[in-house]
mmCIF file with all atom_site columns, C-alpha atoms in Angstrom:
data_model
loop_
_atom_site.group_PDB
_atom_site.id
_atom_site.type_symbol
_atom_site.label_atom_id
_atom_site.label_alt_id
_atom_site.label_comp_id
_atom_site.label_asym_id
_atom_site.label_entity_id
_atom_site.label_seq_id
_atom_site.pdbx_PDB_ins_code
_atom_site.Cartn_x
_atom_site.Cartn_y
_atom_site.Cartn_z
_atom_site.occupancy
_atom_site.B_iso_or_equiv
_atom_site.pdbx_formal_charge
_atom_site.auth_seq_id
_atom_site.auth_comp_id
_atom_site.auth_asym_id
_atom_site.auth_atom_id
_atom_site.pdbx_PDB_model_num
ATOM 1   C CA . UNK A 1 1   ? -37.378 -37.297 30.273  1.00 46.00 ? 1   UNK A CA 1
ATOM 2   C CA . UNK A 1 2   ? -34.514 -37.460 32.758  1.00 52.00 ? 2   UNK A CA 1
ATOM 3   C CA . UNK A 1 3   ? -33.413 -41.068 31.383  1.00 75.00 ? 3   UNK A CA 1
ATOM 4   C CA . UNK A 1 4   ? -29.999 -42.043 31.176  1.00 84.00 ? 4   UNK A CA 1
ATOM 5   C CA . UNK A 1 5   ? -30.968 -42.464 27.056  1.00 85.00 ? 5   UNK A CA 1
ATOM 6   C CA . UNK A 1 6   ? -31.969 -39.490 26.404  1.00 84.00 ? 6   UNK A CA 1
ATOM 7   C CA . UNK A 1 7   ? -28.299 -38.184 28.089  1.00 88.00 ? 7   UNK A CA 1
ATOM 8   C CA . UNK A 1 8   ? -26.120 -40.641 26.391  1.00 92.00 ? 8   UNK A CA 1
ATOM 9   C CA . UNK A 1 9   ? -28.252 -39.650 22.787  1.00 90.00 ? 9   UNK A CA 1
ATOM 10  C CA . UNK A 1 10  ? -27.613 -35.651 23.429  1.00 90.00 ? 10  UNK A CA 1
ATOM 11  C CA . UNK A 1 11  ? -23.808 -36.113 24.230  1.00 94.00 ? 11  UNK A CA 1
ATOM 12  C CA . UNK A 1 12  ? -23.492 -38.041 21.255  1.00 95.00 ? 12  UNK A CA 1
ATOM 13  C CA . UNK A 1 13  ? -25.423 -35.668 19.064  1.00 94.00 ? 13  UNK A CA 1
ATOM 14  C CA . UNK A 1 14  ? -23.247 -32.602 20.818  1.00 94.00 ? 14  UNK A CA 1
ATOM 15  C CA . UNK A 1 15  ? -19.883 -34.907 19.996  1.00 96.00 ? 15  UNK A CA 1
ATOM 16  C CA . UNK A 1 16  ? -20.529 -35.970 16.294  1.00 97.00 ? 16  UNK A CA 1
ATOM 17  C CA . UNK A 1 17  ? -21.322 -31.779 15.611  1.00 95.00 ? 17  UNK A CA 1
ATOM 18  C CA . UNK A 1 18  ? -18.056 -30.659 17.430  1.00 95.00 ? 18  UNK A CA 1
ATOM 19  C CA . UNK A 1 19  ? -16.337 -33.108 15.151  1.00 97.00 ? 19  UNK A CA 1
ATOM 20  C CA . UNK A 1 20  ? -18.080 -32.177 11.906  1.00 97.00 ? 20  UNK A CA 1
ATOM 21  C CA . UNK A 1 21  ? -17.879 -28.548 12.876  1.00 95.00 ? 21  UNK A CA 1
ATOM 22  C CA . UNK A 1 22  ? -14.043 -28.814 11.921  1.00 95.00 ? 22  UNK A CA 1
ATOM 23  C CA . UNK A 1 23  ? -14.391 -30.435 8.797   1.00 96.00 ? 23  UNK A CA 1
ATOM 24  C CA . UNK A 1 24  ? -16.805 -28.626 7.975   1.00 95.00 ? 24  UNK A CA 1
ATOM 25  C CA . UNK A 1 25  ? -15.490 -25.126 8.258   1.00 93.00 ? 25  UNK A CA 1
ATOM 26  C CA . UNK A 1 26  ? -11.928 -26.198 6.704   1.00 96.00 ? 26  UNK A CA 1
ATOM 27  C CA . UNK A 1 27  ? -13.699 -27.000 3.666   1.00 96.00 ? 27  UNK A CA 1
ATOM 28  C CA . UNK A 1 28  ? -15.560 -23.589 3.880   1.00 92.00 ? 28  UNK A CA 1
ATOM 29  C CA . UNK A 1 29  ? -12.607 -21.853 4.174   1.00 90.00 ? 29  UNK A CA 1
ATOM 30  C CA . UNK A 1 30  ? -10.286 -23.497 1.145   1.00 93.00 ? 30  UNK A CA 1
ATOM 31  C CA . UNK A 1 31  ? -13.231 -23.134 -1.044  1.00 93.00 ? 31  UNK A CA 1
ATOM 32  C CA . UNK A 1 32  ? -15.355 -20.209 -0.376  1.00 88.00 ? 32  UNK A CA 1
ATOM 33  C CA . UNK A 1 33  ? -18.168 -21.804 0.174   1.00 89.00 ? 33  UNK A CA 1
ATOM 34  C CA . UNK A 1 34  ? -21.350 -19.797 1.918   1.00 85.00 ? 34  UNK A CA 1
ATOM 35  C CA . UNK A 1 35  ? -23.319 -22.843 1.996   1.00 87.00 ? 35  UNK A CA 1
ATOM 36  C CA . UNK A 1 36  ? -20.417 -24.937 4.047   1.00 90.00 ? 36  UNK A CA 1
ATOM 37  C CA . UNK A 1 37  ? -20.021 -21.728 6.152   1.00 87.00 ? 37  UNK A CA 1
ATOM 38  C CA . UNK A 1 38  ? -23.898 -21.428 7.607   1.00 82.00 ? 38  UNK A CA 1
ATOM 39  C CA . UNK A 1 39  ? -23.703 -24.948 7.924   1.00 86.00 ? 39  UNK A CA 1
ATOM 40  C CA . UNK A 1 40  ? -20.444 -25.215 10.006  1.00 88.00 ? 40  UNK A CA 1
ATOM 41  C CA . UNK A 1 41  ? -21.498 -22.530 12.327  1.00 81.00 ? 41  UNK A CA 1
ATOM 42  C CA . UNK A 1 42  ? -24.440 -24.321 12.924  1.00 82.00 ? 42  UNK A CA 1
ATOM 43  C CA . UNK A 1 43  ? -22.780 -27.613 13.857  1.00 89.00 ? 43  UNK A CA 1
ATOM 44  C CA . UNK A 1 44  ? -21.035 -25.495 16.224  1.00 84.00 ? 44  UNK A CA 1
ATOM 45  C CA . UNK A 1 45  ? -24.162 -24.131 17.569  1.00 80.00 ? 45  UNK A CA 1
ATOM 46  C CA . UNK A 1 46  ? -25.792 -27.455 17.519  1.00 85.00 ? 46  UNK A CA 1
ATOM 47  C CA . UNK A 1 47  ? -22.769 -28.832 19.789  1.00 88.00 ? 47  UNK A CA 1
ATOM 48  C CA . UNK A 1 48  ? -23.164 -25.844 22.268  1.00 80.00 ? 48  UNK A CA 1
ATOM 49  C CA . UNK A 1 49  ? -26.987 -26.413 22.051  1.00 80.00 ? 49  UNK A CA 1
ATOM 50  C CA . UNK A 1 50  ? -26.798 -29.931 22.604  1.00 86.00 ? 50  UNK A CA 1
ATOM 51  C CA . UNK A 1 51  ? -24.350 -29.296 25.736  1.00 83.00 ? 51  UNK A CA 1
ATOM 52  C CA . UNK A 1 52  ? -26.774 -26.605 27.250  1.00 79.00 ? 52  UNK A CA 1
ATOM 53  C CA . UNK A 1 53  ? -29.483 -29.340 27.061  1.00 80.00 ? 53  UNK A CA 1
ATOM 54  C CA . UNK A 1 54  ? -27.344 -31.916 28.645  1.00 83.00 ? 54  UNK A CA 1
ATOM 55  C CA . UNK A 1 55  ? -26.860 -29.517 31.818  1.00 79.00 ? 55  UNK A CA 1
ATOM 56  C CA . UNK A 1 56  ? -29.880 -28.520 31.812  1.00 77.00 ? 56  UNK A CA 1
ATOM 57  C CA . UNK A 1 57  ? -31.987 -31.613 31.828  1.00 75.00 ? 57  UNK A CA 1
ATOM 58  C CA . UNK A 1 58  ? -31.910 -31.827 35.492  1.00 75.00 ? 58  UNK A CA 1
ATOM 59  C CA . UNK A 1 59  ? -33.342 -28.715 36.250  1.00 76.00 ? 59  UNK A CA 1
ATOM 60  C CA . UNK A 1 60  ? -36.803 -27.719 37.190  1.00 77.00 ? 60  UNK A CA 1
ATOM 61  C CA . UNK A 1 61  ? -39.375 -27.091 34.021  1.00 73.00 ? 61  UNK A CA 1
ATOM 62  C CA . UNK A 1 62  ? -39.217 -23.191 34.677  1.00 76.00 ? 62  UNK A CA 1
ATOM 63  C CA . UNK A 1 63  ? -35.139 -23.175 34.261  1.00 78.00 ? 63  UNK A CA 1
ATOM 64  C CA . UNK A 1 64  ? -35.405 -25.575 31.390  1.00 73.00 ? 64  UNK A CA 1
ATOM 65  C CA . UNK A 1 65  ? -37.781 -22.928 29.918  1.00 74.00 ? 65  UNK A CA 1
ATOM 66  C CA . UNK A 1 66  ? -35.523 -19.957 30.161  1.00 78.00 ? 66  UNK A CA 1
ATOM 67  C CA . UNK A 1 67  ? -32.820 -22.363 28.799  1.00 75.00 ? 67  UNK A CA 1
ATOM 68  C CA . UNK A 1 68  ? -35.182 -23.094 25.851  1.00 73.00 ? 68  UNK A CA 1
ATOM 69  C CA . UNK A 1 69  ? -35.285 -18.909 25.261  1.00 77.00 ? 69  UNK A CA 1
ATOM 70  C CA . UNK A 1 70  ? -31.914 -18.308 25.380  1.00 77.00 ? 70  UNK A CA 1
ATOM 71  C CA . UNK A 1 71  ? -31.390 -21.414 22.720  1.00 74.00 ? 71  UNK A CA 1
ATOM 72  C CA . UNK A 1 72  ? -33.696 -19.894 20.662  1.00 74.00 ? 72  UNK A CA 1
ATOM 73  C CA . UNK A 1 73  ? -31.719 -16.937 20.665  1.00 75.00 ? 73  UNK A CA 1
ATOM 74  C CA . UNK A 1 74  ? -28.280 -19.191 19.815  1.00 73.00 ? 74  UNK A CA 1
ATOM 75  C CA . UNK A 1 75  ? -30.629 -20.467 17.069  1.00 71.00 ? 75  UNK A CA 1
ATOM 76  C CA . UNK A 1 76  ? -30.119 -17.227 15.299  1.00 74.00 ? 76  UNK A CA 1
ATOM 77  C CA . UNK A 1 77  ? -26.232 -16.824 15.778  1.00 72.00 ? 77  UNK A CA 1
ATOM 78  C CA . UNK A 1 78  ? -25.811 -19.184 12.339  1.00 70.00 ? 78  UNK A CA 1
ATOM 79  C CA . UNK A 1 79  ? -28.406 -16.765 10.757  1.00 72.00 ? 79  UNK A CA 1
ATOM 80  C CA . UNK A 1 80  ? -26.252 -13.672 11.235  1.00 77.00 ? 80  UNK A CA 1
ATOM 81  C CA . UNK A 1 81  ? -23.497 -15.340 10.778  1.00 75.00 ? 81  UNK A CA 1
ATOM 82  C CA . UNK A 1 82  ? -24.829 -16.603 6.978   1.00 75.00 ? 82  UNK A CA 1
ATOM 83  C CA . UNK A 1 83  ? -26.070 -13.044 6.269   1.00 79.00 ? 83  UNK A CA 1
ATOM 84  C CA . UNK A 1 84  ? -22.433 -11.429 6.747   1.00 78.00 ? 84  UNK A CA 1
ATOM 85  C CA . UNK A 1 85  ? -20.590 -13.828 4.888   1.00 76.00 ? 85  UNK A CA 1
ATOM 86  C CA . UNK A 1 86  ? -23.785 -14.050 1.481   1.00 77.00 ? 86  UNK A CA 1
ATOM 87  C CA . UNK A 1 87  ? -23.026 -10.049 1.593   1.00 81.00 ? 87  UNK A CA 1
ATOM 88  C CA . UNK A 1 88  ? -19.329 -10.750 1.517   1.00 76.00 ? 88  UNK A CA 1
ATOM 89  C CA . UNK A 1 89  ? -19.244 -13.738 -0.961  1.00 76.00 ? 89  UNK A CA 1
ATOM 90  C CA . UNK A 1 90  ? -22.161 -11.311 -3.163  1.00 77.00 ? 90  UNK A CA 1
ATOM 91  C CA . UNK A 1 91  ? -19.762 -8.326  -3.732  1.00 78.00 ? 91  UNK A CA 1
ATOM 92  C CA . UNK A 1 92  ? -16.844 -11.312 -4.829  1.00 75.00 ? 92  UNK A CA 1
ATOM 93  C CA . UNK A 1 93  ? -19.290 -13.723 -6.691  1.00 76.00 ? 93  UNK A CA 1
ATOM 94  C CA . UNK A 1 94  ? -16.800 -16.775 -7.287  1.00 80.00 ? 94  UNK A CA 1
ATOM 95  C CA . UNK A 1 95  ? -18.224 -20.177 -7.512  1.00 84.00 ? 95  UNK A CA 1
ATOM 96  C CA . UNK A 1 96  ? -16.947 -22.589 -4.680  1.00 86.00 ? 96  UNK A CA 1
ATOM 97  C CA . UNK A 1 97  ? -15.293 -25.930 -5.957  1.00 89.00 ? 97  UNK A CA 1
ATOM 98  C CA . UNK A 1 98  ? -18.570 -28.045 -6.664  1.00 91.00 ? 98  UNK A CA 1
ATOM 99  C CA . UNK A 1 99  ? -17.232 -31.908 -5.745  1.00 93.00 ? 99  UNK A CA 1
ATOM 100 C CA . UNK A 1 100 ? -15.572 -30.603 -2.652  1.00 94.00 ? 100 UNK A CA 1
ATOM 101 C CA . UNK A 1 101 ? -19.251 -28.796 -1.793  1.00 93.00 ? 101 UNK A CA 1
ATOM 102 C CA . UNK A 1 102 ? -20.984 -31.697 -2.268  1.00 94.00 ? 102 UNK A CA 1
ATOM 103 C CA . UNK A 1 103 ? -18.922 -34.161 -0.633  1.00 95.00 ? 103 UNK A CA 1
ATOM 104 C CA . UNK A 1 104 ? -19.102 -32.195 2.594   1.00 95.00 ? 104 UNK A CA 1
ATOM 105 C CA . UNK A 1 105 ? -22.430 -31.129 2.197   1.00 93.00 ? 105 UNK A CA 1
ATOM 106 C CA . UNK A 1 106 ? -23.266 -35.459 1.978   1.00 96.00 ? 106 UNK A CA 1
ATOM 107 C CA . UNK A 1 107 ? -20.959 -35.803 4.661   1.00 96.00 ? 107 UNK A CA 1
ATOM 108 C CA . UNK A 1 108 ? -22.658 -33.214 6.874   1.00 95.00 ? 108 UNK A CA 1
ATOM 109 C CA . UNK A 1 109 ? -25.868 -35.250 5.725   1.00 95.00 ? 109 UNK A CA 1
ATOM 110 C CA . UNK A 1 110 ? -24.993 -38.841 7.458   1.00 96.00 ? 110 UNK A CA 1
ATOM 111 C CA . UNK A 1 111 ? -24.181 -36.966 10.924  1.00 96.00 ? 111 UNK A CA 1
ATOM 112 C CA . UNK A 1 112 ? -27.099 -34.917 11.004  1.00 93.00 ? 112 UNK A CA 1
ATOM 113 C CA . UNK A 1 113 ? -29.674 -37.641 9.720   1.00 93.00 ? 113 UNK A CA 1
ATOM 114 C CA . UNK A 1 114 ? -28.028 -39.766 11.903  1.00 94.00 ? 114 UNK A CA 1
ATOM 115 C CA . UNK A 1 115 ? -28.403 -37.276 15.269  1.00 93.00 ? 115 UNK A CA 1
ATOM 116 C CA . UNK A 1 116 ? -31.753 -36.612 14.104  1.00 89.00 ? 116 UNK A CA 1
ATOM 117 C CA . UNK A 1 117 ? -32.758 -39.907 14.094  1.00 90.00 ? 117 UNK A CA 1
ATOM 118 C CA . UNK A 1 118 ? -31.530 -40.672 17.866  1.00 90.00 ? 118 UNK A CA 1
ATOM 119 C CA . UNK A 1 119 ? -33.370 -37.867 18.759  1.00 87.00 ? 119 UNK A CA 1
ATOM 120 C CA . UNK A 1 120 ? -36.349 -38.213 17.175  1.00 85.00 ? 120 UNK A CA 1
ATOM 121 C CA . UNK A 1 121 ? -37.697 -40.326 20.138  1.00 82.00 ? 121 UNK A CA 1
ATOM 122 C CA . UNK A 1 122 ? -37.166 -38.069 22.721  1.00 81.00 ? 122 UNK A CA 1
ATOM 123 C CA . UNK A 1 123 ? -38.597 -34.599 20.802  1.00 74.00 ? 123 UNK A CA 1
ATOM 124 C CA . UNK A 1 124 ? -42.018 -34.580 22.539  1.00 72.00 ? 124 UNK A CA 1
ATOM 125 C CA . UNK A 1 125 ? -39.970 -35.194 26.165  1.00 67.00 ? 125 UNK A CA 1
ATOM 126 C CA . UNK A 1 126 ? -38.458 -32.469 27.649  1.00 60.00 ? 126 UNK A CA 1
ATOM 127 C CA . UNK A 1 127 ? -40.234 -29.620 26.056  1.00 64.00 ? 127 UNK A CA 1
ATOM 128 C CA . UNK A 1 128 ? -38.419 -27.235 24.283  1.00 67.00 ? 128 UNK A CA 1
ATOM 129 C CA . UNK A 1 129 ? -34.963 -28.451 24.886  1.00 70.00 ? 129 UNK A CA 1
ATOM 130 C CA . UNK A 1 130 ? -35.185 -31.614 23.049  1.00 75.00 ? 130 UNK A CA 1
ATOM 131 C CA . UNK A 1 131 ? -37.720 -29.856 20.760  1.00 74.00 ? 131 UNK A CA 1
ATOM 132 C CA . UNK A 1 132 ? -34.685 -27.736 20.280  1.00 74.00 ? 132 UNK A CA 1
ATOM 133 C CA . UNK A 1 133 ? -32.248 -30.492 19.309  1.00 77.00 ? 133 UNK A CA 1
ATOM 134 C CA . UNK A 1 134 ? -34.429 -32.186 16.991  1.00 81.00 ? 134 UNK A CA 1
ATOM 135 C CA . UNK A 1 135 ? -35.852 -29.052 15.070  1.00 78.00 ? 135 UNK A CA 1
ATOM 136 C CA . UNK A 1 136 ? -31.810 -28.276 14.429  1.00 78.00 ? 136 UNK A CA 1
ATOM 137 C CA . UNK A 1 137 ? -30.950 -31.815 13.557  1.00 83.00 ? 137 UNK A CA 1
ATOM 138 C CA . UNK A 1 138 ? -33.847 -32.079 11.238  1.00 82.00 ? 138 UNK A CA 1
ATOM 139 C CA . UNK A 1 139 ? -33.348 -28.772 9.793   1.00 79.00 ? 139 UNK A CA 1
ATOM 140 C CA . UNK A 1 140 ? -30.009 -29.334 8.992   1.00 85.00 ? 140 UNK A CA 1
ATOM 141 C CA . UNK A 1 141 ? -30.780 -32.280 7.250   1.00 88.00 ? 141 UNK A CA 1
ATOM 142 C CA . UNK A 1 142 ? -32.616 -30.728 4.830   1.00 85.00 ? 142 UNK A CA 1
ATOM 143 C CA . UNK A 1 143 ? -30.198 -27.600 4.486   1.00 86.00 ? 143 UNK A CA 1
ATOM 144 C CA . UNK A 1 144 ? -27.494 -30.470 3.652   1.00 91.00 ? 144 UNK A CA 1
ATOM 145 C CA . UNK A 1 145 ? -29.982 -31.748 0.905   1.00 93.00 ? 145 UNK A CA 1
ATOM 146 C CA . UNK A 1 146 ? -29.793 -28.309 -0.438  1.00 91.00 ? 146 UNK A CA 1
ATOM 147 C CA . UNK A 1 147 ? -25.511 -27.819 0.181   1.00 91.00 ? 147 UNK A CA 1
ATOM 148 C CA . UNK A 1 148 ? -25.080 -31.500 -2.176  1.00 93.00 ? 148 UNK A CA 1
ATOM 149 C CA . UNK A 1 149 ? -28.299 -29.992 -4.447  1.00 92.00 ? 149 UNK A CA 1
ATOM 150 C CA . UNK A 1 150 ? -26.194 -27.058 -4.907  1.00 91.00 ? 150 UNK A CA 1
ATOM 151 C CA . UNK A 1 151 ? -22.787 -28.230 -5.428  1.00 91.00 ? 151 UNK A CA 1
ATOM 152 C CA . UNK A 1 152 ? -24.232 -30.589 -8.304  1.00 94.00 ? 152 UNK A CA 1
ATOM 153 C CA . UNK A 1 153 ? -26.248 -27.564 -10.076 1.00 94.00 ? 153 UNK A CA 1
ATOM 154 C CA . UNK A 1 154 ? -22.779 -25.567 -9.428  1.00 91.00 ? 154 UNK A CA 1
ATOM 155 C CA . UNK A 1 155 ? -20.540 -29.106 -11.133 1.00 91.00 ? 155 UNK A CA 1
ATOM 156 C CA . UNK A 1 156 ? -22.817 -29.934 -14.370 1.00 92.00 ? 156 UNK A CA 1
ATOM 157 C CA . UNK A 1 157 ? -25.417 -27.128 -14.894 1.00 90.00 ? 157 UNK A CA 1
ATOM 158 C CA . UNK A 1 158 ? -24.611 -23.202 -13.361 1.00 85.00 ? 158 UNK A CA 1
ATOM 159 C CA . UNK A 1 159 ? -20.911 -22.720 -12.879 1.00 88.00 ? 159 UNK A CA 1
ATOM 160 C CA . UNK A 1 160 ? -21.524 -19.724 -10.636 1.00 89.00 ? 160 UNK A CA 1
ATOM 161 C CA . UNK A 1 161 ? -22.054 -18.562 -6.714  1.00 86.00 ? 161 UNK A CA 1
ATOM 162 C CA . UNK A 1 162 ? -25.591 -18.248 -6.942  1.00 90.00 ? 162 UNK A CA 1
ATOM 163 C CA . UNK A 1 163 ? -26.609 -22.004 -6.084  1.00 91.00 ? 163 UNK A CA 1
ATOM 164 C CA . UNK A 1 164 ? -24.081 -21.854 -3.103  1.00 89.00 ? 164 UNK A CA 1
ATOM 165 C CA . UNK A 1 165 ? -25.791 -18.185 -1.968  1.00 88.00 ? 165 UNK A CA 1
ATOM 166 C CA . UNK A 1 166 ? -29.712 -19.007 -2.268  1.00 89.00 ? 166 UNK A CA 1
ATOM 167 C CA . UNK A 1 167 ? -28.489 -22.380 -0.370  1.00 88.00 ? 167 UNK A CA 1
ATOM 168 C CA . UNK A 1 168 ? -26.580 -20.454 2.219   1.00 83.00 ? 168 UNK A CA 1
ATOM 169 C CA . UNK A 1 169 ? -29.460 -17.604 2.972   1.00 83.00 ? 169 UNK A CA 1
ATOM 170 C CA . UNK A 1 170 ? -32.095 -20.488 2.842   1.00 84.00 ? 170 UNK A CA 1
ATOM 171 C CA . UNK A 1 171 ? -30.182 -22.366 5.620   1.00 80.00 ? 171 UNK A CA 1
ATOM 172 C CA . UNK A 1 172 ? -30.576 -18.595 7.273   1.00 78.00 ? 172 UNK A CA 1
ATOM 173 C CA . UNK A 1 173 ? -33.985 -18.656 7.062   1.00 82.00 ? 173 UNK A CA 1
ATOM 174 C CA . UNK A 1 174 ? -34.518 -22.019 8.240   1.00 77.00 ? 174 UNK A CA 1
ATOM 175 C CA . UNK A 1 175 ? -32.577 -21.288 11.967  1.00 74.00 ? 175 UNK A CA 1
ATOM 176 C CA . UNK A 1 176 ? -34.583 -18.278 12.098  1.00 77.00 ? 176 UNK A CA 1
ATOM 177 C CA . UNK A 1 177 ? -37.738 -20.234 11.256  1.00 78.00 ? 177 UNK A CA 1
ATOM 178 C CA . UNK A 1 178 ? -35.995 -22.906 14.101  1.00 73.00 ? 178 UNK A CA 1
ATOM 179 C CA . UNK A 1 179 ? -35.754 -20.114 16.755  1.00 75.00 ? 179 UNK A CA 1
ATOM 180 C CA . UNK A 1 180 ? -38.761 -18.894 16.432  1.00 79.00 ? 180 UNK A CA 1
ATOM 181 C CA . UNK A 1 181 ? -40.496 -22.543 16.956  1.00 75.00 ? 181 UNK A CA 1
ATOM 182 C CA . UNK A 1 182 ? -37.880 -22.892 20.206  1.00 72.00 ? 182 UNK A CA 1
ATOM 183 C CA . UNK A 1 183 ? -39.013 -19.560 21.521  1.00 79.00 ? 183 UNK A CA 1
ATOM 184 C CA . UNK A 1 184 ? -42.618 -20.028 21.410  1.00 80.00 ? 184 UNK A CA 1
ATOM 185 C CA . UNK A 1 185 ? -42.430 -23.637 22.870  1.00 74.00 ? 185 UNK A CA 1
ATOM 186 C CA . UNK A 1 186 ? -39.813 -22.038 25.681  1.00 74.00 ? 186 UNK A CA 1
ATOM 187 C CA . UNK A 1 187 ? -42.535 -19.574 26.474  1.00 79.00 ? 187 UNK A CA 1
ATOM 188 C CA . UNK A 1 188 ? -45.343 -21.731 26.833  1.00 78.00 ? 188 UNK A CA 1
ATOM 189 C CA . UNK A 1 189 ? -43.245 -23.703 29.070  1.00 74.00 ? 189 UNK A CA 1
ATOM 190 C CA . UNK A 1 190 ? -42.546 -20.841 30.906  1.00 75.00 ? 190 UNK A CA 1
ATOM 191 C CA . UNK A 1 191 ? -46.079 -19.662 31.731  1.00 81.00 ? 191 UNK A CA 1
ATOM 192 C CA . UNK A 1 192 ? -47.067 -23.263 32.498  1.00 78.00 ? 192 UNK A CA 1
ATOM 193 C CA . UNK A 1 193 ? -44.783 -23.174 35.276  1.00 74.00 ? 193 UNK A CA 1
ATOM 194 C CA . UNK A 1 194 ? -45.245 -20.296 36.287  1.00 69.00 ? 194 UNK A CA 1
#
């Protein structure tokens, strides 16, 4: 659990989503996209997640459960964050630039398949921390699915905001879905060591 592996695979999870955070919100920005928006702030999130684990992977299992509660409430930070700016983006309902969407949505894609997949070993060891890292790596994979998915309906089918806002309040519901799963792992942990 405590492995030098599972350390070297967290930093360079918490790394590759401080450095796609960037891109990531720049696009959002110069296009207006809610989609690239939720996703950004959860690459952010992901990176402070990730960095919470790696301190924390030393403590005993009762710390390392309240660590895994107070992630799950991070987990929802992304979720507000996509609900304010769907409400904004519904009340000015322009359609973000559809290659540009999808290109960062792909992009966001590789790094998150890619962290998911060196984390996928270690999600059953150290309870809900790692569980933590891989639920967001693996939902964000799919939410990136959905970001490209959009972007293409929004390029040769629907020239409108609606693919990018049902993508952006799905990736809403999917880190509340995430938190929840965190929580209730954190506070089994909890009462097991306890």
């Amino acid at each position: 659990m405590h492995s030098s592996a599972l350390r070297r695979a967290v930093t360079t999870v918490a790394l590759a989503n401080l450095g796609y955070f960037g891109v990531e919100f720049a696009v959002a920005l110069s296009i207006g996209s809610v989609s690239l928006f939720a996703d950004s702030v959860d690459f952010l999130e992901d990176a402070s997640v990730n960095l919470l684990i790696l301190m924390a992977l030393g403590w005993s299992a009762r710390s390392r459960a309240r660590v895994g509660m107070a992630l799950a409430a991070i987990l929802l930070a992304p979720a507000i964050a996509t609900i304010w700016t769907a409400w904004q983006k519904f009340t000015v309902p322009v359609a973000p630039e559809p290659v540009a969407l999808s290109l960062t949505g792909l992009g966001a894609l590789v790094v998150n398949l890619s962290c998911a997949l060196l984390l996928a070993r270690f999600r059953h060891d150290g309870g809900s921390l790692t569980k933590a890292a891989f639920l967001s790596a693996r939902n964000d994979a799919v939410a990136n699915i959905a970001i490209v998915g959009a972007g293409l309906i929004t390029a040769f089918f629907w020239r409108s905001a609606w693919p990018d806002l049902i993508v952006g309040v799905g990736i809403a519901i999917i880190n509340a879905d995430a938190a929840r799963e965190v929580w209730t792992a954190a506070r089994d942990e909890h009462r097991a060591a306890a």
